[in-house]
PDB file of C-alpha atoms in Angstrom:
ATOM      1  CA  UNK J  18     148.916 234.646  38.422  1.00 43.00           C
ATOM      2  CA  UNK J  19     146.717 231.538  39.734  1.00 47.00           C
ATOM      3  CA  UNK J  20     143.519 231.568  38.560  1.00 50.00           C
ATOM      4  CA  UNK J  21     141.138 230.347  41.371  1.00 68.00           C
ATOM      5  CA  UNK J  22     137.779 229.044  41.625  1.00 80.00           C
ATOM      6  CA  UNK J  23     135.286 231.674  42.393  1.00 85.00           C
ATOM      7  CA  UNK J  24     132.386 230.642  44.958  1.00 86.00           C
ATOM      8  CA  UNK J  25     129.322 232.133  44.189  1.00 86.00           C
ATOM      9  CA  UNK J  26     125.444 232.019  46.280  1.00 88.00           C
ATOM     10  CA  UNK J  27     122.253 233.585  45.233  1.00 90.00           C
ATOM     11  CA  UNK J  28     119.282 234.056  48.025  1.00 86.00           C
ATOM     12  CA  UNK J  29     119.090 235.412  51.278  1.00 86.00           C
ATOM     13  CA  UNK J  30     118.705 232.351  53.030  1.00 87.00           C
ATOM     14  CA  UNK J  31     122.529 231.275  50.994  1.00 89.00           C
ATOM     15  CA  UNK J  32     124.107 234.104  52.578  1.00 91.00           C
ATOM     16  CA  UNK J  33     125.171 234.726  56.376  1.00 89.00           C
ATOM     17  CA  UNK J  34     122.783 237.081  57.801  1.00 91.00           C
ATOM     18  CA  UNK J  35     126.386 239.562  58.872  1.00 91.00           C
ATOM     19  CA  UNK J  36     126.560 240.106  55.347  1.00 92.00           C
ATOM     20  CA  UNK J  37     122.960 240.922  54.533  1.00 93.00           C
ATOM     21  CA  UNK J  38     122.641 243.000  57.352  1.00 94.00           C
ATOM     22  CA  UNK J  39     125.836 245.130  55.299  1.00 96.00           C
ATOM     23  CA  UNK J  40     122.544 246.141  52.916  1.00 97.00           C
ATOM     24  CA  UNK J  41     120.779 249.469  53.371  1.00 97.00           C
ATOM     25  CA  UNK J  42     117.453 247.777  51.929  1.00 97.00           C
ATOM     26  CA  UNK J  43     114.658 246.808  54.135  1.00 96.00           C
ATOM     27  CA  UNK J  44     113.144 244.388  51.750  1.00 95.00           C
ATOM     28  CA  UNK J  45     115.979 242.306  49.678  1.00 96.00           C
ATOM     29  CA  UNK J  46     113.914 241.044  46.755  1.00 96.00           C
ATOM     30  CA  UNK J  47     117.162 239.330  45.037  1.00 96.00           C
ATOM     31  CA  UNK J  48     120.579 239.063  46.522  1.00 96.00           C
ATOM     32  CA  UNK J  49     123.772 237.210  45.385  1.00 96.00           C
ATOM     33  CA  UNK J  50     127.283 236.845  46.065  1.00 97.00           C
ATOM     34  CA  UNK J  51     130.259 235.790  44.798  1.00 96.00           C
ATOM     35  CA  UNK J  52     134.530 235.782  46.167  1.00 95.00           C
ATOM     36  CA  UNK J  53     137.540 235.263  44.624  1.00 96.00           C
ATOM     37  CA  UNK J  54     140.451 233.959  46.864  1.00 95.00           C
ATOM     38  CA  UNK J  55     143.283 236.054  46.430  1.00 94.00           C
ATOM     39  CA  UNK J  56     147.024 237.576  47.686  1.00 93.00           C
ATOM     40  CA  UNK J  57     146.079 241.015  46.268  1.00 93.00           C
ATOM     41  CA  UNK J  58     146.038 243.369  48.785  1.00 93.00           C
ATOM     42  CA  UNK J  59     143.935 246.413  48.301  1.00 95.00           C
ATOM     43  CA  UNK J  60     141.207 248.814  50.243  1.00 96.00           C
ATOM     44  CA  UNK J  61     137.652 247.764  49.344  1.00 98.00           C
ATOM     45  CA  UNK J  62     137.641 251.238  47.457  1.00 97.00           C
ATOM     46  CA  UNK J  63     140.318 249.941  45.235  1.00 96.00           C
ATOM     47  CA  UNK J  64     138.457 246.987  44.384  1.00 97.00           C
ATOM     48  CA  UNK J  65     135.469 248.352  43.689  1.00 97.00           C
ATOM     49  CA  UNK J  66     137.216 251.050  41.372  1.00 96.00           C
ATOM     50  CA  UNK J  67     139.100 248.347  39.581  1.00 96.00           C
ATOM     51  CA  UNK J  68     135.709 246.520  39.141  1.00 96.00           C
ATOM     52  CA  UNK J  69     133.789 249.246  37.678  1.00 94.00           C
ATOM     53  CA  UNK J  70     136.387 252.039  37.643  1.00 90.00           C
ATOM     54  CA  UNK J  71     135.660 256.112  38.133  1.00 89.00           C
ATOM     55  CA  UNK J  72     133.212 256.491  35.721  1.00 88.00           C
ATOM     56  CA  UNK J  73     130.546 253.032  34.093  1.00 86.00           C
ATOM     57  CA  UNK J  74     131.750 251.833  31.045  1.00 85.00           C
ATOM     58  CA  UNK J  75     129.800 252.086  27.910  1.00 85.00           C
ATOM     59  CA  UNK J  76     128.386 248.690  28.434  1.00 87.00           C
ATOM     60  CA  UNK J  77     127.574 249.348  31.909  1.00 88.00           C
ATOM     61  CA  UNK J  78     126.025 252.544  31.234  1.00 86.00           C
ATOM     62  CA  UNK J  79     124.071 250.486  28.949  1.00 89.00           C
ATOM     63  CA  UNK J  80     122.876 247.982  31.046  1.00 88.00           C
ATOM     64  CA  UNK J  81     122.468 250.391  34.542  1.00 91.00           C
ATOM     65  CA  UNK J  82     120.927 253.419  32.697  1.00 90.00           C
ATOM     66  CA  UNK J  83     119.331 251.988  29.623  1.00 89.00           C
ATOM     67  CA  UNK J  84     117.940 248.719  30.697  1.00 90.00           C
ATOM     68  CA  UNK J  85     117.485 249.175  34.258  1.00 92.00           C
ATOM     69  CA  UNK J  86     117.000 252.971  34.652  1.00 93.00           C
ATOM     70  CA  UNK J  87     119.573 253.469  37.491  1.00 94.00           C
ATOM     71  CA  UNK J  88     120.182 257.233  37.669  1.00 93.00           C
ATOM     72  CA  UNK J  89     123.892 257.206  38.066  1.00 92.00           C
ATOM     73  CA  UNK J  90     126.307 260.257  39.304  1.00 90.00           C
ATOM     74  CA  UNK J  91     128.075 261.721  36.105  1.00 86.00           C
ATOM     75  CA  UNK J  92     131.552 261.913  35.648  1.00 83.00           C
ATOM     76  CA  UNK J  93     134.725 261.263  38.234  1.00 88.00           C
ATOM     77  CA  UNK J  94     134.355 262.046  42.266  1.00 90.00           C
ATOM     78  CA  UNK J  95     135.650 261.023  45.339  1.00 92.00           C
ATOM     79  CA  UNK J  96     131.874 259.922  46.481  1.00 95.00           C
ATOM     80  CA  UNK J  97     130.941 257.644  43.758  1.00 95.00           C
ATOM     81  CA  UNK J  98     132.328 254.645  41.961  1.00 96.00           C
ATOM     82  CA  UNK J  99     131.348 254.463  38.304  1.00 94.00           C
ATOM     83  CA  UNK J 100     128.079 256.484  39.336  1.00 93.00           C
ATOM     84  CA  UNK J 101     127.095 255.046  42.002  1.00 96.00           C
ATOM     85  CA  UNK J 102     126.877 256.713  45.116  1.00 96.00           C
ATOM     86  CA  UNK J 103     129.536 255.959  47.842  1.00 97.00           C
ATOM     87  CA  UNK J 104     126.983 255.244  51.179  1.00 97.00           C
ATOM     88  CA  UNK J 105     128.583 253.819  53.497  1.00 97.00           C
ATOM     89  CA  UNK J 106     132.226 252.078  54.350  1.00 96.00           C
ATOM     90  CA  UNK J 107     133.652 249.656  57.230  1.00 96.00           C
ATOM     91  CA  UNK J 108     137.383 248.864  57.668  1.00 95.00           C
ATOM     92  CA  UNK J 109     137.023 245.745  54.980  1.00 96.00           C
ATOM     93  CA  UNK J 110     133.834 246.908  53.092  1.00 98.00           C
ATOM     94  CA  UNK J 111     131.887 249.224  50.769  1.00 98.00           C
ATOM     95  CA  UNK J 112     128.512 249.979  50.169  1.00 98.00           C
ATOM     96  CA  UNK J 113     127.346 251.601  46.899  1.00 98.00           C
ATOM     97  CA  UNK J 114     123.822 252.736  46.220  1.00 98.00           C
ATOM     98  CA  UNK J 115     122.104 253.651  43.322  1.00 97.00           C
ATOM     99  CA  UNK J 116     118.063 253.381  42.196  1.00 97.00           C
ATOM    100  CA  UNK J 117     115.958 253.971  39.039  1.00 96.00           C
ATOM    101  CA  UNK J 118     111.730 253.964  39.521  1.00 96.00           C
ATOM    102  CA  UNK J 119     111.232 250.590  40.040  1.00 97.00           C
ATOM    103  CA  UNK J 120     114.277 249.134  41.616  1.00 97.00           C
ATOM    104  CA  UNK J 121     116.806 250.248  43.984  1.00 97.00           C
ATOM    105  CA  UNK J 122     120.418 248.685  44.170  1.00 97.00           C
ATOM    106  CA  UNK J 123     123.260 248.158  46.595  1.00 98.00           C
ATOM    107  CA  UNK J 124     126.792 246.914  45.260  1.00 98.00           C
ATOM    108  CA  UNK J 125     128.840 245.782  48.459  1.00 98.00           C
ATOM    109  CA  UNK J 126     132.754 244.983  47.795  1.00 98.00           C
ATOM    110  CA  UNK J 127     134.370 243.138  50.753  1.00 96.00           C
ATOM    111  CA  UNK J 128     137.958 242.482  50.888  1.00 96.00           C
ATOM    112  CA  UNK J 129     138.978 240.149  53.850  1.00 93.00           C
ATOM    113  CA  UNK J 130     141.009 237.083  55.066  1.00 90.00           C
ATOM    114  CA  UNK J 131     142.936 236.434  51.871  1.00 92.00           C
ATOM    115  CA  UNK J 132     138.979 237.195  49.633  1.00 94.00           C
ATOM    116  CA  UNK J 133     137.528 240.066  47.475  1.00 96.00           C
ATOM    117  CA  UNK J 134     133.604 239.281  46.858  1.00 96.00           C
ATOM    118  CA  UNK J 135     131.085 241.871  45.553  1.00 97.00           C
ATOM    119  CA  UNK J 136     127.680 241.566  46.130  1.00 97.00           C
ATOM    120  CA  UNK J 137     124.389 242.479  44.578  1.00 97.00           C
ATOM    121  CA  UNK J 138     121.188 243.427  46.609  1.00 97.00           C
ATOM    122  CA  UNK J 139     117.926 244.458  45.035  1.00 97.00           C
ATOM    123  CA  UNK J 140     114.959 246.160  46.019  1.00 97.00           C
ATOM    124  CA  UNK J 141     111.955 245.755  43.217  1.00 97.00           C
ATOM    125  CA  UNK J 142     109.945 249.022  43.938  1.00 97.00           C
ATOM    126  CA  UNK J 143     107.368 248.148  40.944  1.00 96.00           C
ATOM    127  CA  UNK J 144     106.535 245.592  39.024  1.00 96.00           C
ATOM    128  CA  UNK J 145     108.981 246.304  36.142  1.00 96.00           C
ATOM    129  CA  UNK J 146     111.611 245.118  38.509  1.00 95.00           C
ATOM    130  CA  UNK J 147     110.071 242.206  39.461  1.00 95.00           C
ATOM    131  CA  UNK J 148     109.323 240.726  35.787  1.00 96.00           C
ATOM    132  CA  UNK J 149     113.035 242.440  34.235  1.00 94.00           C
ATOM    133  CA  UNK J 150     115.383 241.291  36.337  1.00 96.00           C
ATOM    134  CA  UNK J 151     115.088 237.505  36.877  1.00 95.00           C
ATOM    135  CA  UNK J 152     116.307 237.331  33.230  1.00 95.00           C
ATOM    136  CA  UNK J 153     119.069 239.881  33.646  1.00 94.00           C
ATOM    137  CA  UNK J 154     120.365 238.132  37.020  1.00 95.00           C
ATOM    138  CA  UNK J 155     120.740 235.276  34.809  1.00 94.00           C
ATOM    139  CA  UNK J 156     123.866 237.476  32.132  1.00 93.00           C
ATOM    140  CA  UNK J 157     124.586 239.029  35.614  1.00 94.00           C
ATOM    141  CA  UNK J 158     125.589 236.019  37.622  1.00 94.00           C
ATOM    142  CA  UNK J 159     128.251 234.899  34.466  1.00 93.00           C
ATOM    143  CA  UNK J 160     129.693 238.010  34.109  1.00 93.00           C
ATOM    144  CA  UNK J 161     130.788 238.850  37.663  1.00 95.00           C
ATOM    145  CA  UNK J 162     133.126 236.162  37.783  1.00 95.00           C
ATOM    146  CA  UNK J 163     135.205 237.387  35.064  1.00 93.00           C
ATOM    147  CA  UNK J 164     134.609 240.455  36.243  1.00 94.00           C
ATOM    148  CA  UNK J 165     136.514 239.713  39.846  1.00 96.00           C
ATOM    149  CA  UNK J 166     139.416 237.901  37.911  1.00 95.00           C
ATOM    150  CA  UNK J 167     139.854 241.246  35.800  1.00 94.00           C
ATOM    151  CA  UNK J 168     139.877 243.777  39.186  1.00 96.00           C
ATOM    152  CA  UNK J 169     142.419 241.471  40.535  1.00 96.00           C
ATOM    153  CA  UNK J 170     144.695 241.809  37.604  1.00 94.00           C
ATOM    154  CA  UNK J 171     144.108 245.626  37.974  1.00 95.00           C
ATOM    155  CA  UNK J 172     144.600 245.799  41.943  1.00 95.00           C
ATOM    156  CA  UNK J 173     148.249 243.771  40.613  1.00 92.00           C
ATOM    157  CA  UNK J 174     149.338 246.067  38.425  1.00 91.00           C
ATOM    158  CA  UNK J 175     148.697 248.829  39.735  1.00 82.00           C
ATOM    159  CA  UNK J 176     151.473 247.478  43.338  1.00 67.00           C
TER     160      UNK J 176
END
């Protein structure tokens, strides 16, 4: 396996408007972005599951449910990813949704032309969102790289 850069952008004015348009927010308060090149082939389902698999993680749970408040689906089904609701899908993309009381969340896996990306749109619906998540984006934005170079391996082994 070749471990290749990953390209990342934060901001709505970073991003091409095709792929904010992908969001099912009307206000984007924070987005960000970030791809991995790659050979794996595999449905933007697949990558999304081998991101965050059927059902979150403790440390996800932690982070969604404890810190953020996301109300998340419980346990395995074919409409959710790790809790998160499955909204809406095109041939190379996903859209998973998700909201607590002060923030609402999209997760959007793309795979296309040789990339995987996964991006993050928020919605701060109170204040709470506002002043918690600038400081979370910040853990956020170094672990999704890792976490793209571990759904690869998955999307490998599981050929």
């Amino acid at each position: 396996m070749i471990t290749r850069e990953i390209d990342g952008a934060v901001g709505v004015r970073r991003l091409p408007e095709a792929f904010c348009a992908l969001s099912s927010l009307p206000v984007i308060d924070y987005v960000d972005r970030f791809a991995l090149a790659t050979d794996a082939v595999a449905s933007p389902e697949q990558w999304a599951r081998a991101m965050f698999g059927d059902v979150p993680s403790p440390a996800e749970r932690f982070i969604w449910r404890g810190l953020l408040g996301i109300r998340l689906s419980r346990g395995r089904s074919p409409q959710t990813v790790a809790g998160w609701r499955i909204a809406e899908r095109g041939e190379d993309w996903i859209r998973l949704e998700a909201a607590s009381w002060f923030l609402t969340g999209n997760l959007l896996v793309e795979a296309a032309d040789g990339r995987v990306s996964l991006g993050t749109f928020l919605r701060y619906d109170r204040w709470l969102g506002r002043w918690l998540w600038p400081p979370l984006s910040a853990v956020h934005r170094r672990l999704v790289p890792g976490m793209l170079r571990e759904a690869e391996a998955k999307v490998r082994t599981a050929r």
